[in-house]
XYZ file of C-alpha atoms in Angstrom:
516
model
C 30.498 129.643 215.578
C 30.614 132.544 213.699
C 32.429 135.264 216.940
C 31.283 138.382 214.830
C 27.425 137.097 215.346
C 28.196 136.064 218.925
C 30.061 139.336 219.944
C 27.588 142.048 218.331
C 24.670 139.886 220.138
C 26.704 140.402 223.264
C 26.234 144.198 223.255
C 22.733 143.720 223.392
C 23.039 142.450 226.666
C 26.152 144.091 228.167
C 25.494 147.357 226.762
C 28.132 149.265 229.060
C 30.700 146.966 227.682
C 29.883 147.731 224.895
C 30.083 151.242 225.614
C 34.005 151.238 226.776
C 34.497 148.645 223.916
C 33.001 151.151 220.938
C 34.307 154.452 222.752
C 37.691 153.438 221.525
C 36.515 152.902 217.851
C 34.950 156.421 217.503
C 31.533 155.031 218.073
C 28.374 157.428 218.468
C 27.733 156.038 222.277
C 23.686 157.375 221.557
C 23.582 155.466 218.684
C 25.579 152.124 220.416
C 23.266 152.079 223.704
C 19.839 152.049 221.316
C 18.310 148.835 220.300
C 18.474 148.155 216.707
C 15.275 148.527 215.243
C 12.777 145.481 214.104
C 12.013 145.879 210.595
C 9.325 143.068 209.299
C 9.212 142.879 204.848
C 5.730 141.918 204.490
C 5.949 140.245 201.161
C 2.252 139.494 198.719
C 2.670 137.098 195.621
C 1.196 138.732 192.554
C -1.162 141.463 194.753
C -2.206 144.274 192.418
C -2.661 147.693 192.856
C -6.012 147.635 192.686
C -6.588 144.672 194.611
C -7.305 146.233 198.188
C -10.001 148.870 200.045
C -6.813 151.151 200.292
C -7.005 153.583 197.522
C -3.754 153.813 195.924
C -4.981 156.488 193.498
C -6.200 160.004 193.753
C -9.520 158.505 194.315
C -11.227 155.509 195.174
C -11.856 153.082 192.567
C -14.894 150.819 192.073
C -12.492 147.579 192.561
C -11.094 149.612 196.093
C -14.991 149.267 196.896
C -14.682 145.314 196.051
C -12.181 144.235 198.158
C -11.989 144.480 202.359
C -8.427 144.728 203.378
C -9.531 146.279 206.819
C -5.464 146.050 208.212
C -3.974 147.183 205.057
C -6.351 150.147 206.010
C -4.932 150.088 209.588
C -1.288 149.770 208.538
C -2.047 152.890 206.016
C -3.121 154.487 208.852
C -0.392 154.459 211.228
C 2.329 154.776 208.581
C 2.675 156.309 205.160
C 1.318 154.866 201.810
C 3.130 155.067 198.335
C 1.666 155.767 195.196
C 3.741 154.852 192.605
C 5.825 152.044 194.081
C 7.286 149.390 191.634
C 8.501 146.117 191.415
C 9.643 143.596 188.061
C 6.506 142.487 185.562
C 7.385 138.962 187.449
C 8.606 137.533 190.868
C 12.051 136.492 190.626
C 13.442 139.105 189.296
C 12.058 141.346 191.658
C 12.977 138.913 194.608
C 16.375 139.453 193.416
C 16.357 142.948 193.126
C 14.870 142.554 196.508
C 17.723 141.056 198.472
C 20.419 142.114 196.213
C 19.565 146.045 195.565
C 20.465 145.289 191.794
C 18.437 146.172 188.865
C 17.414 142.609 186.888
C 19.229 144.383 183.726
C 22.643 143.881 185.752
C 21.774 140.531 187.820
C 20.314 139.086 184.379
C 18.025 136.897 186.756
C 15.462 138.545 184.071
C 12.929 135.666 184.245
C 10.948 133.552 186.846
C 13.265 130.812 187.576
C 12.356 126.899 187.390
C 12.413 124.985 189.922
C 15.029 122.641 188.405
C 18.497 123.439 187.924
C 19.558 124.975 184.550
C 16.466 124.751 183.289
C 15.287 127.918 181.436
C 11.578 128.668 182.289
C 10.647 130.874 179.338
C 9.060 129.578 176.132
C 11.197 129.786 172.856
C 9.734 132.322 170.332
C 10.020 132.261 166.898
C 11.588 135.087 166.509
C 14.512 135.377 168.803
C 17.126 133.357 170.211
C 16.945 131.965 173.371
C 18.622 134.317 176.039
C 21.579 133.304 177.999
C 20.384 134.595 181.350
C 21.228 133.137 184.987
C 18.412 130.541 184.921
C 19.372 129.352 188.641
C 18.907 132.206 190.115
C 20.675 134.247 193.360
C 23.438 133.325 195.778
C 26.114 134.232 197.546
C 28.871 132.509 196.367
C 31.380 132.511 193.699
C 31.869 130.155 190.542
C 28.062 128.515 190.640
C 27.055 128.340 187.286
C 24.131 130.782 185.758
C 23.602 132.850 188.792
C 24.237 136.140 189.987
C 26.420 136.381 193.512
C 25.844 139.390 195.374
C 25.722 139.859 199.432
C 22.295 140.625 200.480
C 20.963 142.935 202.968
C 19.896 139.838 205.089
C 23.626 138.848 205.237
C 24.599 142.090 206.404
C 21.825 142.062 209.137
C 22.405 138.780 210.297
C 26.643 139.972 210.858
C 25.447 142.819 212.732
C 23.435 140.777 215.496
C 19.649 139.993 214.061
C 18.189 137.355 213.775
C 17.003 136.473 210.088
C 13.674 134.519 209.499
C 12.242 133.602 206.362
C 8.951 132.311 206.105
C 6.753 131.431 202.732
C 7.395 132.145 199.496
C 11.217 132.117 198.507
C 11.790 131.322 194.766
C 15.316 132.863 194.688
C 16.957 129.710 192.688
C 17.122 126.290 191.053
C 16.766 123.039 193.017
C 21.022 122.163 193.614
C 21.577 126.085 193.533
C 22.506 127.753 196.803
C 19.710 129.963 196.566
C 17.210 127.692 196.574
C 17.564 127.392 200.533
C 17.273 130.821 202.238
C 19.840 129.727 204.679
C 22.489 130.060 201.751
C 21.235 134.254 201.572
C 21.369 135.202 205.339
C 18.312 133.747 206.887
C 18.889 132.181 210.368
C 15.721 130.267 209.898
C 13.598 128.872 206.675
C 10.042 127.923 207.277
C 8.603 126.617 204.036
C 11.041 128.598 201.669
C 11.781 126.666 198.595
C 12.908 126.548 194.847
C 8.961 126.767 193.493
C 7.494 129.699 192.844
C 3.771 128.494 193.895
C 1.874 126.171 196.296
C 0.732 122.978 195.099
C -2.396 124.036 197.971
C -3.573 126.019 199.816
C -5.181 123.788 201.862
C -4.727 122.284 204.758
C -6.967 119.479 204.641
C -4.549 118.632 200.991
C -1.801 118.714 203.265
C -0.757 121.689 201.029
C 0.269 119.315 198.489
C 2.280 116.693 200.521
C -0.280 113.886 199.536
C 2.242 110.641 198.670
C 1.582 109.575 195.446
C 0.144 112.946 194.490
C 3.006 115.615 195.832
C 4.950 116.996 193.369
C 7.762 119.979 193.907
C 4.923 122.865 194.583
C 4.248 121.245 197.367
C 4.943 123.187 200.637
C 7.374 122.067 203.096
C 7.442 122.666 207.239
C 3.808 122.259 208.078
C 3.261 119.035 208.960
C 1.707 120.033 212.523
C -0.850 121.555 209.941
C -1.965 118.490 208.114
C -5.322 117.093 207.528
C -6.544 120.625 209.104
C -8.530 123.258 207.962
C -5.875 125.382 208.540
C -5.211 127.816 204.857
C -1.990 127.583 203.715
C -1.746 132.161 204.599
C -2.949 131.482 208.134
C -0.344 128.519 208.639
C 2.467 130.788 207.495
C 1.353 133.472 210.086
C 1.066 131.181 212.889
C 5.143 129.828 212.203
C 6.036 133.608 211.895
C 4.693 134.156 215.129
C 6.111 131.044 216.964
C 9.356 132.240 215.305
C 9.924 135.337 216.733
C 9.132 134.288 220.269
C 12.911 133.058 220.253
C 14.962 136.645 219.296
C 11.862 138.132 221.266
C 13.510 135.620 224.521
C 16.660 136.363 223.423
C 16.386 140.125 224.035
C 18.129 140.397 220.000
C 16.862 142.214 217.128
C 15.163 140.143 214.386
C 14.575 140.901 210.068
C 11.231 139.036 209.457
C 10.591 138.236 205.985
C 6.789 137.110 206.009
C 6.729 136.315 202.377
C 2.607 134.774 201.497
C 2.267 132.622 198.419
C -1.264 134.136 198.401
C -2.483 135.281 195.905
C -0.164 133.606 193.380
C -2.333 130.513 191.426
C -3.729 127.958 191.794
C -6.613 130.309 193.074
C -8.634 128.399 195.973
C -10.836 129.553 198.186
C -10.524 130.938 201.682
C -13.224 129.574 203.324
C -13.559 132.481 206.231
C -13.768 135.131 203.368
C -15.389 133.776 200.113
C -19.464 134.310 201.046
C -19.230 138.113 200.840
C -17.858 138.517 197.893
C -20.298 136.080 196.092
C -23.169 138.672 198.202
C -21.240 141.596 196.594
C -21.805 140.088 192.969
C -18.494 139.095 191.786
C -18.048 135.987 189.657
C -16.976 132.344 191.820
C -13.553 132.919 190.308
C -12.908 136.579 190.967
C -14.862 135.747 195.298
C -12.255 132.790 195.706
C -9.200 135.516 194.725
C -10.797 138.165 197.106
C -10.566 135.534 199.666
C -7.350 134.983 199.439
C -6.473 139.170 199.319
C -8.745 139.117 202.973
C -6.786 136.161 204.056
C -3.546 137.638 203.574
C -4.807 140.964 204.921
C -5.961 138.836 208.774
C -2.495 137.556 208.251
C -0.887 141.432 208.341
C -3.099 142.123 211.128
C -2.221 139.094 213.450
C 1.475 140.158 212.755
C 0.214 143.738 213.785
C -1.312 142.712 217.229
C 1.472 140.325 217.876
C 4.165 142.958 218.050
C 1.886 145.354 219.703
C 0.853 143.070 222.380
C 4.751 141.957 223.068
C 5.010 146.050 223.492
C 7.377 146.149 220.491
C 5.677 148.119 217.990
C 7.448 151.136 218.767
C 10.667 149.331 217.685
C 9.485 147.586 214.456
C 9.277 149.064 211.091
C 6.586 147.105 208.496
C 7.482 147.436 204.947
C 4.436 146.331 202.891
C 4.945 145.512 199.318
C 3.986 142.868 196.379
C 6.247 141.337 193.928
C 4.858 142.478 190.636
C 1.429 143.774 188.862
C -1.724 141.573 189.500
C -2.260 139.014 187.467
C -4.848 139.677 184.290
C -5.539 136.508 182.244
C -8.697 134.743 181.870
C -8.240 132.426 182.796
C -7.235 131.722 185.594
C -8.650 134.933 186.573
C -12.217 136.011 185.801
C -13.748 138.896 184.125
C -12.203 140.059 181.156
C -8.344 139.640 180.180
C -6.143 142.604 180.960
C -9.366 144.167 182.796
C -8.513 143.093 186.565
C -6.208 146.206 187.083
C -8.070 149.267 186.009
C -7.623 151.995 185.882
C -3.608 150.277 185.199
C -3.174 148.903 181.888
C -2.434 145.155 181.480
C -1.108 142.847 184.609
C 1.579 140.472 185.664
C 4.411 139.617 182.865
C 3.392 143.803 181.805
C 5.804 146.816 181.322
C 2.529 148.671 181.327
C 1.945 149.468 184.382
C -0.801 146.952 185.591
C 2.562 144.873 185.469
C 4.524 146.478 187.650
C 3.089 149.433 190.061
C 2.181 147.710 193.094
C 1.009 148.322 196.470
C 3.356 149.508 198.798
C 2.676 150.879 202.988
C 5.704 151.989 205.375
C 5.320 152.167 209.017
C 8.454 153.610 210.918
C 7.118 154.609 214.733
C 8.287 158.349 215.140
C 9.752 158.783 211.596
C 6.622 158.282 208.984
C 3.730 160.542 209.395
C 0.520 158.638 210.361
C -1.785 158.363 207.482
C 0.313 160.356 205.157
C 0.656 159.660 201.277
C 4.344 159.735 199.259
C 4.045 159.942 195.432
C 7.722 159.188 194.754
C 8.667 156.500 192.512
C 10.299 153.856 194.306
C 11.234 150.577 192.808
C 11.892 147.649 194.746
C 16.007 147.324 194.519
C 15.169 150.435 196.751
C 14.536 148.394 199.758
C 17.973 146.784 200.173
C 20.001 150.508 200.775
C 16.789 151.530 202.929
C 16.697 148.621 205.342
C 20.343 148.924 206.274
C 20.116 152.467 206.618
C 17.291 152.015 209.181
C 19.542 149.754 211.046
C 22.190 152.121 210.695
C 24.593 149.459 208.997
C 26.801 150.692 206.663
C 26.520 149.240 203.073
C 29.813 148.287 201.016
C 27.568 146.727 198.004
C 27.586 148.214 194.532
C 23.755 148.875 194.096
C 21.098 150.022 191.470
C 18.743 151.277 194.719
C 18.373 154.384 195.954
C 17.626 154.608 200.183
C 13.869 155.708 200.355
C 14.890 156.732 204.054
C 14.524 160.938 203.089
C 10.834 159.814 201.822
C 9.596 158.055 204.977
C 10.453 161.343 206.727
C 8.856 163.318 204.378
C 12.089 165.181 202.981
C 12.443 165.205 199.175
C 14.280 162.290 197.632
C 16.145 162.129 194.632
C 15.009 162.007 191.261
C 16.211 158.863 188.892
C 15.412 157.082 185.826
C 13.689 153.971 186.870
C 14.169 150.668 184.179
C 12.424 147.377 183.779
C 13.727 144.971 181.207
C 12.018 141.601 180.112
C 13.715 140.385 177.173
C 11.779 136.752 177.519
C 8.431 135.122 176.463
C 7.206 134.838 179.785
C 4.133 132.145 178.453
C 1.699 134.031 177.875
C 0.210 137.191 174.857
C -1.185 140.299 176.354
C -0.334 143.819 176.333
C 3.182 145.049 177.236
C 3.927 141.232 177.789
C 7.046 139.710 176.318
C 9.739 140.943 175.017
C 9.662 144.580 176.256
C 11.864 147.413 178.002
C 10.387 150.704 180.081
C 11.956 153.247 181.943
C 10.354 155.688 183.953
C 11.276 159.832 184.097
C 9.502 162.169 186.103
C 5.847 162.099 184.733
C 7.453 160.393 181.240
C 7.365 156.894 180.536
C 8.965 155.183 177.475
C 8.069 151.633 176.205
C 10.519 149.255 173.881
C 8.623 146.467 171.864
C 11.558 144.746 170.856
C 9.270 142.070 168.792
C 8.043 145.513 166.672
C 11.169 147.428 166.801
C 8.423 149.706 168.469
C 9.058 153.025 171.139
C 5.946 154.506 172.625
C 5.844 157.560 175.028
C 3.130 158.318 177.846
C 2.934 161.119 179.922
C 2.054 158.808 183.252
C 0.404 162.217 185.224
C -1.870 162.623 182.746
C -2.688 159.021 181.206
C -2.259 156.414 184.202
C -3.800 153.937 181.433
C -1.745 154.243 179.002
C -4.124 154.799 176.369
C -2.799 157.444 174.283
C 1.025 156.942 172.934
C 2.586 160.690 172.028
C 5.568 159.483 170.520
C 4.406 161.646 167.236
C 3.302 164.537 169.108
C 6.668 165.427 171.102
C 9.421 163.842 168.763
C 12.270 165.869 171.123
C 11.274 163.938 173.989
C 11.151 161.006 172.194
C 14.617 161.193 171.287
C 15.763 162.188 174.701
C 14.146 159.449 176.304
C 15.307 156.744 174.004
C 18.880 158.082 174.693
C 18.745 157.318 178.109
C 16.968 154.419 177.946
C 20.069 153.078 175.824
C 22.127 154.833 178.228
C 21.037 153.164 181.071
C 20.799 149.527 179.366
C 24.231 150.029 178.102
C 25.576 151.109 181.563
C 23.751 147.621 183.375
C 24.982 146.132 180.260
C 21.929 144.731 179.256
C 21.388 141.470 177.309
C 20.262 142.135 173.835
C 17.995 139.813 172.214
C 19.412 137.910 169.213
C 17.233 137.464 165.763
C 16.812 133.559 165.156
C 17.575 134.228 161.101
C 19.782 136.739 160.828
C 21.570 136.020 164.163
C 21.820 140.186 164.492
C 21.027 141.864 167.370
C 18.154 143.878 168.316
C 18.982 147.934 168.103
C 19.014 150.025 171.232
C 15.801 152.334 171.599
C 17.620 155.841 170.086
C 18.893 153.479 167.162
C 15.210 153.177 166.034
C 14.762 156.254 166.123
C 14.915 158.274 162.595
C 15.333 154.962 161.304
């Protein structure tokens, strides 16, 4: 057994030990005597911006009307809710960024990644090369082929005395990777964690895919006590989570609980406790069975909610609410009109726009975040790893892209940063903003690479959340500024560049185009 885990769980217990054993090493004895703080990373697959009664805007919207998320409400409430928080245009990426603190133009996990090993998941385009990019995803060890090994934040919290759960969606690497088990990145426990990036089902009564003769590898593993029920796949994941933490809870240790919903990712089913009053409220079958599954992952934040406040822990837990990229926007499987679902955001999911990436976000820190207050800085999700080891006061010794969001949660000012997305890939699917595209975010300022067009387009973000009206003409000096550190900042993560299938060339750098 691993004595630095069984020592630093010891001081839990025997904190006056501890207190004559850290006195000697310079310790802060306030800081030693304190019980770590719970944090919870309450994790949505695919949830837009839009998709929720919380208001994310500077007004309510006609979709916030929609939708019934009464805990995200609650959880807004008590804590502090972020405006303009932002994740990759798709989940893996982000998940790495997530766990590592590393920008996908450095990890070069810049794609969804299959679920079998070195297999690349994107869908060769006529016009470039396919991209050498680590196709199996995340891990933590050295020499495995096409991944990227960092030390995540879960490893860290797991040496310093928590216990690590992982529950739901994983999708961190390739079937025969290390990352495809969430044991391999720092988790104590795995409940239903795999290499797929999706459910098979949602439902119980499907066995959530484990059917024999039917099953294939979407289907969800560690429910069997679920089976034949009518138990949703969101609800089953909460219920695990729960019975999880009973043991750390026992235990008298810390715990990092990653509840991490496959909801609302497809196949959309329905949710059978929330679909009627949606159909009541108009929508289309389609767009009622999504909205069921939003309100079913909602119940699941509040159970979580009244589980830690009725084990009188809720003083001692942060909740970090976030979702893994923009809402999805094609038709199908969506309904309504493509590229409509996110409004007033342009595009959705596999978007630089931002429909693709901005993303609801809610922080609750008792004592530290300011009940019901709202945060407009830009936060990206590499952010989290520096900010959830500076709430547990651990120190990091990673190289990071992230920036520690800690000053924000207590209202100070935080600093200001260029923020980059890169997606040099054809995810699968046309749409706006979708394949093949750079952005990076300044201040109000947003600039947009279309590598297919050799294309740069500039929005003021303050004044044009839609993106409607591209001033790249209008202010040519900002232009050229923001193309220069655009290529700045993709030279300095060393960003892959696309090849050209003909003329086996690369494609330019933004402030190469420009003048050209």
């Amino acid at each position: 057994m691993n004595p630095v885990f069984n020592f630093t769980n010891l001081r839990f217990k025997l904190p006056v030990l501890w207190l004559i054993v850290s006195s000697f090493g310079g310790q802060s004895l306030e800081m030693e005597t304190k019980r770590p703080t719970n944090i919870i990373v309450f994790m949505v697959d695919d949830m837009g911006w839009q998709d929720t009664s919380v208001p994310f805007w500077t007004e309510s919207t006609p979709l916030n009307k929609l939708y019934h998320t009464p805990n995200m409400e609650r959880l807004a409430a008590k804590g502090m809710k972020f405006t303009q928080a932002y994740a990759a245009p798709v989940c893996t990426p982000s998940r790495a960024s997530l766990l590592s603190g590393v920008n996908a133009a450095r990890h070069r996990i810049t794609n969804w990644t299959s679920p079998y090993a070195n297999t690349d998941s994107g869908i060769k385009d006529p016009l470039f090369k396919p991209l050498h990019w680590n196709i199996n995803g995340l891990c933590q060890e050295s020499r495995i082929a096409n991944t990227f090994q960092a030390k995540t934040f879960v490893q860290y919290l797991k040496e310093h005395g928590y216990y690590t759960i992982h529950v739901g969606k994983a999708h961190w690497g390739s079937v025969g990777s290390p990352g495809a088990d969430p044991k391999n990145l720092g988790f104590v426990q795995n409940i239903a964690g795999s290499a797929t990036g999706h459910p098979q089902s949602y439902l119980g009564n499907e066995n959530y895919g484990n059917i024999p003769g039917k099953a294939s590898i979407h289907a969800v593993s560690d429910l069997e006590s679920y089976y034949g029920s009518n138990t949703f796949l969101s609800e089953a994941l909460t219920l695990e989570a729960v019975k999880a933490l009973e043991y750390p809870l026992d235990q008298n240790q810390p715990f990092f609980l990653y509840l991490s919903h496959y909801a609302v990712h497809t196949p959309i089913m329905r949710d059978e406790r929330f679909f009627t009053p949606y159909i009541k409220k108009g929508m289309d079958s389609i767009e009622a069975t999504y909205a069921s599954l939003i309100e079913g992952m909602d119940k699941s934040l509040g159970d979580i909610m009244d589980f830690i406040e009725q084990k009188n822990i809720a003083n001692n837990t942060v909740i970090l609410f976030m979702s893994d990229n923009g809402g999805l926007s094609l038709s199908p499987p969506r309904g309504s009109i493509a590229h409509t679902q996110n409004k007033p955001l342009r595009a959705g999911k596999g978007s630089v726009y931002e429909g693709g990436i901005r993303v609801p976000m809610i922080a609750y820190w008792p004592g530290i975040t300011k009940p019901g207050s709202i945060n407009n800085d830009q936060i990206i999700i590499e952010d989290f790893f520096p900010t959830i080891l500076e709430i547990a006061k651990i120190r990091n010794e990673s190289k990071v892209d992230g920036l520690s969001f800690v000053n924000s949660l207590k209202g100070k000012p935080n600093a200001e940063r260029n923020l980059l997305w890169y997606y040099p890939h054809h995810w699968g699917y046309e749409g706006p903003g979708i394949n093949f595209a750079c952005a990076m975010r300044q201040g109000d300022w947003k600039l947009v690479y279309l590598m297919r067009e050799a294309k740069l387009e500039l929005y003021n973000i303050a004044n044009d959340i839609g993106e409607s009206k591209n001033l790249s003409l209008e202010y040519p000096d900002k232009l050229r500024q923001m193309a220069g550190a655009m290529t700045d900042l993709m030279k300095s993560r060393n960003a892959q560049l696309s090849v050209f299938e003909k003329s086996g060339l690369e494609i330019k750098y933004p402030f190469e185009l420009i003048d050209q």
